[in-house]
Coordinates of C-alpha atoms and ligand atoms in Angstrom, one line a residue:
M1 CA -13.7 -14.2 -16.7
I2 CA -13.2 -13.1 -13.2
T3 CA -14.8 -9.2 -12.7
V4 CA -12.7 -7.1 -10.7
L5 CA -13.9 -3.6 -9.0
V6 CA -10.5 -1.5 -8.4
T7 CA -11.5 1.3 -6.6
A8 CA -9.4 4.6 -6.0
K9 CA -8.1 4.4 -10.1
D10 CA -5.6 7.0 -9.8
S11 CA -3.7 5.5 -6.5
Q12 CA -0.5 4.1 -7.3
L13 CA -1.6 0.8 -6.5
A14 CA -4.5 1.3 -8.9
R15 CA -2.2 2.3 -11.4
C16 CA -0.1 -0.2 -10.7
I17 CA -2.6 -3.1 -11.3
E18 CA -3.7 -0.9 -14.4
S19 CA -0.3 -1.1 -15.5
I20 CA 0.2 -4.6 -15.3
S21 CA -3.7 -5.3 -16.1
K22 CA -2.8 -6.7 -19.8
N23 CA -0.8 -9.3 -18.5
H24 CA -4.5 -10.9 -17.1
P25 CA -6.7 -11.5 -19.9
K26 CA -8.9 -13.3 -17.8
V27 CA -10.1 -10.9 -15.9
N28 CA -12.2 -8.4 -16.7
F29 CA -10.8 -4.9 -14.3
I30 CA -13.3 -2.4 -13.8
F31 CA -11.5 0.9 -12.4
K32 CA -13.6 3.7 -10.5
S33 CA -12.1 7.0 -9.5
S34 CA -12.8 8.6 -5.7
S35 CA -15.6 10.6 -8.1
D36 CA -17.4 7.9 -9.5
L37 CA -17.2 5.9 -6.4
D38 CA -16.8 7.7 -3.0
I39 CA -16.4 4.6 -0.4
T40 CA -17.8 7.0 2.5
K41 CA -20.9 7.1 0.8
K42 CA -23.1 4.1 0.9
T43 CA -25.8 4.8 -1.8
H44 CA -22.4 5.3 -4.0
V45 CA -20.9 2.0 -3.3
Q46 CA -24.5 -0.1 -3.5
S47 CA -25.3 1.6 -6.8
V48 CA -21.8 0.9 -7.8
F49 CA -22.1 -3.0 -6.6
N50 CA -25.8 -2.8 -8.4
S51 CA -24.6 -2.0 -11.7
I52 CA -22.3 -4.6 -12.1
K53 CA -23.1 -7.8 -13.4
D54 CA -21.4 -10.9 -11.9
L55 CA -18.5 -8.9 -9.4
D56 CA -16.4 -11.4 -7.9
Y57 CA -13.7 -9.3 -6.3
C58 CA -12.9 -5.4 -5.2
I59 CA -9.8 -4.4 -4.4
N60 CA -10.1 -1.7 -2.2
C61 CA -6.9 0.7 -2.8
A62 CA -9.0 3.9 -1.5
A63 CA -7.7 5.4 1.7
Y64 CA -7.0 8.3 3.3
T65 CA -3.1 8.3 3.3
A66 CA -2.2 11.6 4.4
V67 CA -0.1 10.5 8.0
D68 CA 0.6 13.4 9.1
K69 CA -2.4 15.5 8.1
A70 CA -4.5 12.6 9.7
E71 CA -3.7 14.0 13.1
E72 CA -5.5 16.9 12.6
D73 CA -8.4 15.7 10.2
T74 CA -9.4 12.7 12.4
I75 CA -13.2 13.1 11.1
N76 CA -12.1 12.5 7.5
A77 CA -9.6 10.2 8.1
Y78 CA -11.7 8.2 9.8
S79 CA -14.8 8.1 7.2
V80 CA -12.5 6.9 4.6
N81 CA -10.7 4.3 6.2
V82 CA -13.3 2.7 8.8
L83 CA -16.0 3.7 7.4
G84 CA -15.5 3.8 3.8
S85 CA -14.0 -0.2 4.5
K86 CA -17.3 -0.6 6.5
N87 CA -19.7 0.0 3.5
L88 CA -17.4 -1.7 1.0
A89 CA -17.4 -5.2 2.7
E90 CA -21.0 -4.6 3.6
A91 CA -21.5 -4.6 0.2
C92 CA -19.2 -6.9 -0.7
Y93 CA -21.3 -9.3 1.8
E94 CA -24.7 -9.3 0.3
Y95 CA -22.9 -9.3 -3.3
E96 CA -20.9 -12.1 -2.2
V97 CA -17.8 -10.1 -3.6
T98 CA -13.9 -11.3 -2.0
L99 CA -12.7 -8.3 -0.8
V100 CA -8.9 -7.5 -1.3
H101 CA -8.2 -4.5 1.4
I102 CA -4.9 -3.1 2.1
S103 CA -3.4 -1.8 4.9
T104 CA -0.2 -0.9 6.8
D105 CA 3.0 -1.6 8.9
F106 CA 2.1 1.6 10.6
V107 CA -0.7 -0.7 12.8
F108 CA 2.6 -2.0 14.6
N109 CA 4.2 0.7 17.3
G110 CA 8.1 -1.0 16.5
T111 CA 9.0 -0.5 19.8
V112 CA 10.2 -4.5 20.5
P113 CA 12.9 -4.6 22.7
V114 CA 14.7 -6.7 19.9
P115 CA 13.7 -5.9 16.6
Q116 CA 12.2 -8.9 14.6
P117 CA 10.3 -9.0 11.8
Y118 CA 6.2 -8.5 12.5
S119 CA 4.0 -11.5 11.5
E120 CA 0.1 -11.5 11.2
D121 CA 0.0 -12.5 14.4
S122 CA 1.8 -10.0 16.0
N123 CA 0.7 -7.5 18.8
T124 CA -0.5 -4.1 17.0
G125 CA -0.3 -1.0 18.3
P126 CA -0.6 2.1 16.3
L127 CA 1.3 5.6 16.9
S128 CA -0.8 7.6 14.7
V129 CA -4.3 8.3 13.8
Y130 CA -3.4 7.1 10.7
G131 CA -2.9 3.5 11.5
E132 CA -5.2 3.5 14.3
T133 CA -8.0 4.2 11.3
K134 CA -6.3 1.4 9.3
L135 CA -6.1 -1.3 12.1
K136 CA -9.7 -0.1 12.8
G137 CA -10.8 -0.5 8.9
E138 CA -9.3 -3.9 9.1
K139 CA -11.1 -4.9 12.3
V140 CA -14.4 -3.9 10.6
I141 CA -13.7 -5.7 7.5
A142 CA -13.2 -9.0 9.5
E143 CA -16.1 -8.5 11.5
T144 CA -18.1 -8.3 8.3
I145 CA -17.2 -10.5 6.1
K146 CA -15.4 -14.1 6.0
K147 CA -14.3 -13.7 2.4
H148 CA -11.5 -11.1 2.6
F149 CA -8.0 -10.6 1.7
I150 CA -5.8 -7.5 3.7
F151 CA -2.8 -7.0 2.2
R152 CA -0.5 -5.1 5.0
T153 CA 2.4 -3.5 3.4
S154 CA 5.2 -0.5 3.7
W155 CA 7.3 2.5 2.6
M156 CA 5.4 1.8 -1.1
F157 CA 6.8 3.7 -3.6
S158 CA 6.3 3.0 -7.6
E159 CA 6.1 5.2 -11.0
F160 CA 3.1 6.7 -10.3
G161 CA 1.3 9.3 -7.9
N162 CA 3.1 10.9 -4.8
N163 CA 5.7 8.3 -2.8
F164 CA 9.2 9.0 -1.1
L165 CA 11.0 7.9 -4.7
K166 CA 9.2 10.7 -6.7
T167 CA 9.5 13.1 -3.5
M168 CA 13.4 12.6 -3.5
L169 CA 13.9 13.2 -7.2
K170 CA 12.1 16.3 -7.4
L171 CA 13.6 17.6 -4.3
A172 CA 17.4 16.6 -6.1
T173 CA 16.1 19.4 -8.9
E174 CA 15.7 21.9 -6.5
R175 CA 17.9 21.5 -3.5
N176 CA 21.3 20.6 -3.1
E177 CA 21.6 19.2 0.2
I178 CA 18.3 16.9 1.6
N179 CA 17.9 15.7 5.4
V180 CA 16.8 12.0 5.5
V181 CA 15.7 10.4 9.0
S182 CA 18.1 7.8 9.6
D183 CA 16.8 5.6 12.7
Q184 CA 13.6 4.4 11.3
I185 CA 13.9 1.2 10.0
G186 CA 11.3 -0.5 7.3
S187 CA 11.1 -2.6 3.7
P188 CA 10.6 -0.5 0.9
T189 CA 7.8 -2.0 -1.4
Y190 CA 7.3 -1.9 -5.2
A191 CA 3.4 -1.2 -5.8
R192 CA 4.0 -3.0 -8.2
D193 CA 5.3 -5.8 -6.8
L194 CA 2.2 -6.0 -4.3
A195 CA -0.1 -5.7 -7.4
K196 CA 1.1 -9.2 -8.8
V197 CA 0.7 -11.0 -6.0
I198 CA -2.9 -9.4 -5.5
L199 CA -3.9 -10.5 -8.8
C200 CA -1.8 -13.7 -8.4
F201 CA -4.1 -14.2 -5.3
I202 CA -7.7 -13.5 -7.4
E203 CA -6.5 -15.5 -10.7
K204 CA -5.6 -18.4 -8.5
E205 CA -8.5 -17.8 -6.6
Y206 CA -7.4 -18.7 -3.2
K207 CA -9.7 -19.2 -0.3
N208 CA -7.1 -19.2 2.4
Y209 CA -8.7 -15.8 3.8
G210 CA -7.3 -13.6 6.2
I211 CA -4.4 -11.4 6.7
F212 CA -1.3 -11.6 4.8
H213 CA 2.5 -9.1 5.1
Y214 CA 3.9 -8.4 1.8
C215 CA 6.8 -6.3 0.5
N216 CA 10.4 -6.3 -0.8
R217 CA 12.9 -8.3 0.9
G218 CA 15.6 -6.8 3.1
S219 CA 15.1 -4.1 5.4
T220 CA 16.6 -0.5 5.4
T221 CA 16.6 3.1 7.0
W222 CA 14.7 5.7 5.0
Y223 CA 18.7 7.4 4.7
N224 CA 19.5 4.7 2.8
F225 CA 16.6 4.7 0.5
A226 CA 17.5 7.8 -0.7
K227 CA 21.0 6.9 -1.3
E228 CA 20.3 4.1 -3.2
I229 CA 17.9 6.2 -4.7
F230 CA 20.1 8.5 -6.0
S231 CA 22.9 5.7 -6.4
L232 CA 19.9 4.3 -9.1
S233 CA 19.3 7.1 -10.4
Q234 CA 22.9 8.6 -11.1
K235 CA 22.0 12.2 -9.0
G236 CA 24.7 14.0 -7.2
V237 CA 23.0 15.3 -3.8
K238 CA 24.5 15.5 -0.3
L239 CA 22.3 13.5 2.2
N240 CA 22.6 14.5 5.9
K241 CA 21.1 11.9 8.5
V242 CA 18.8 13.4 10.5
K243 CA 17.1 11.8 14.3
T244 CA 13.6 11.5 14.0
K245 CA 13.4 13.7 16.8
D246 CA 15.4 16.5 15.2
Y247 CA 12.9 16.0 12.3
P248 CA 9.5 17.0 14.2
T249 CA 6.9 15.6 12.1
L250 CA 2.4 15.6 13.4
A251 CA 2.0 11.9 13.4
A252 CA 4.9 9.4 15.1
R253 CA 5.9 6.7 13.2
P254 CA 7.5 3.2 14.3
K255 CA 11.4 3.0 14.5
Y256 CA 11.0 -0.6 13.3
S257 CA 8.1 -2.2 10.9
V258 CA 9.8 -4.8 9.1
L259 CA 7.0 -7.3 8.2
D260 CA 7.6 -10.7 8.0
T261 CA 6.8 -12.2 4.7
S262 CA 6.7 -15.9 4.9
K263 CA 3.0 -16.7 5.0
I264 CA 2.6 -15.2 2.0
E265 CA 5.9 -16.5 0.8
Q266 CA 4.2 -20.6 1.4
T267 CA 1.4 -19.5 0.3
L268 CA 3.0 -18.7 -3.0
G269 CA 5.8 -20.7 -3.0
V270 CA 7.6 -17.7 -4.5
T271 CA 10.3 -14.8 -2.3
P272 CA 9.9 -11.4 -2.8
L273 CA 12.3 -9.3 -5.0
K274 CA 15.1 -7.9 -3.3
W275 CA 13.6 -4.1 -2.8
E276 CA 17.1 -2.8 -4.4
D277 CA 16.1 -4.9 -7.3
S278 CA 12.7 -3.4 -7.4
L279 CA 13.6 0.4 -6.8
A280 CA 15.8 -0.3 -9.8
I281 CA 13.0 -1.3 -11.8
A282 CA 10.7 1.3 -10.9
I283 CA 12.9 3.7 -12.1
S284 CA 13.9 2.6 -15.1
R285 CA 10.0 2.5 -15.6
L286 CA 10.0 6.1 -14.5
N287 CA 12.8 7.5 -16.5
K288 CA 10.7 6.0 -19.5
M289 CA 7.3 7.6 -18.8
C290 CA 9.6 11.1 -18.6
N291 CA 11.7 10.7 -21.6
P292 CA 9.9 7.8 -24.5
K293 CA 11.2 7.4 -27.4
Ligands
NAP301 N1 2.1 4.4 0.3 C1 2.4 4.0 1.0 O1 3.7 4.3 1.6 C2 1.6 3.0 1.9 C3 2.2 1.8 2.5 C4 1.2 0.7 3.4 C5 0.0 0.8 3.3 N2 -0.6 1.7 2.5 C6 -1.8 1.5 1.7 O2 -2.1 1.0 0.6 C7 -3.1 1.7 0.1 C8 -3.0 2.2 -1.9 O3 -2.4 3.4 -1.0 P1 -1.5 4.0 -2.3 O4 0.0 5.1 -2.0 O5 -1.6 3.4 -3.4 O6 -2.7 5.3 -2.2 P2 -2.3 6.8 -2.7 O7 -1.4 6.6 -4.0 O8 -2.1 7.9 -1.3 O9 -3.8 7.2 -3.2 C9 -5.0 6.8 -2.3 C10 -6.2 7.2 -3.0 O10 -7.7 6.7 -2.6 C11 -8.7 8.0 -2.9 N3 -9.8 8.0 -2.0 C12 -9.3 8.8 -1.2 N4 -10.7 9.2 -0.4 C13 -11.9 8.2 -0.9 C14 -12.9 7.8 -1.0 N5 -13.8 8.6 0.2 N6 -13.1 7.1 -1.8 C15 -12.5 6.9 -2.8 N7 -11.6 7.1 -3.0 C16 -11.1 7.8 -2.3 C17 -7.8 9.1 -3.1 O11 -8.8 9.8 -4.3 P3 -8.0 11.0 -5.1 O12 -6.9 10.6 -6.5 O13 -9.6 11.5 -5.7 O14 -7.7 12.2 -4.3 C18 -6.4 8.4 -3.9 O15 -6.5 7.8 -5.3 C19 -3.9 2.5 1.2 O16 -4.7 1.4 1.6 C20 -2.4 2.7 2.0 O17 -3.1 3.0 3.0 C21 0.7 2.6 1.5

């Protein structure tokens, strides 16, 4: 058996891991909520690690993910994304556990002259407090423990939690028209696909530690992402394209943040699904959840 601790059990990623856990009978999953395990509290982390016998992996799904709020709530964003990551990395080092951590395309600034997908070695340059704290979290992990995997992902959606897919579907019930930004380009990622990749790394017990980029195949704008959501879910909503400059937000976001996934493709020997195909699966699962037979 491989014993795996998953933090932030209510996050969309942890809920996706939980939903596929039955397909991994060789893995003993232990899920902890933010109240069972507050990663900013060293004593919490120590006592949880101490209570689990023969822990092999910790998947850290906990993060301060409110990108705009982080601009004004820097201390808490730093506390969760940097100190929390450090606490987990130190505990993993002490208990000889491999740390699996999730990071973001927002570590990049998206201002490359000729847009080209970012590789794991590309220069970082976060534009926001969220991106900066996530990058510091990556660095503190790499400095603390060799046995770590950091999966940078982007534009995550799923049938669980709060995300762009669910926000769009909710807005469609409240409004006739929706404005969506059409000049930011990225790659949507189904959290369930990322969950499968993480569990593949764990089951195969890979030892090539470090950073890996993972997102679904293809790239798009938020506007076209929304258009596909409404087309697949057969919702008739009027969508308007807006420019980033006409849709001010507290945090700046990269104009281009497509991730190059060739490293993970070579490692796993598989190509990620196209984002549109994964989106269709997520919508179908969401419909089943909302209308159980
Ligand atoms: N969502 C995206 O588009 C996206 C894109 C790129 C990367 N990522 C990264 O992917 C990872 C998972 O994201 P997600 O969208 O699944 O997250 P999410 O749904 O926003 O959930 C974040 C979770 O972190 C928990 N949390 C916050 N502070 C905590 C603390 N001090 N101790 C323990 N847990 C704490 C929250 O607990 P409560 O439930 O109690 O609030 C929540 O369950 C994060 O590292 C995120 O940065 C996300």
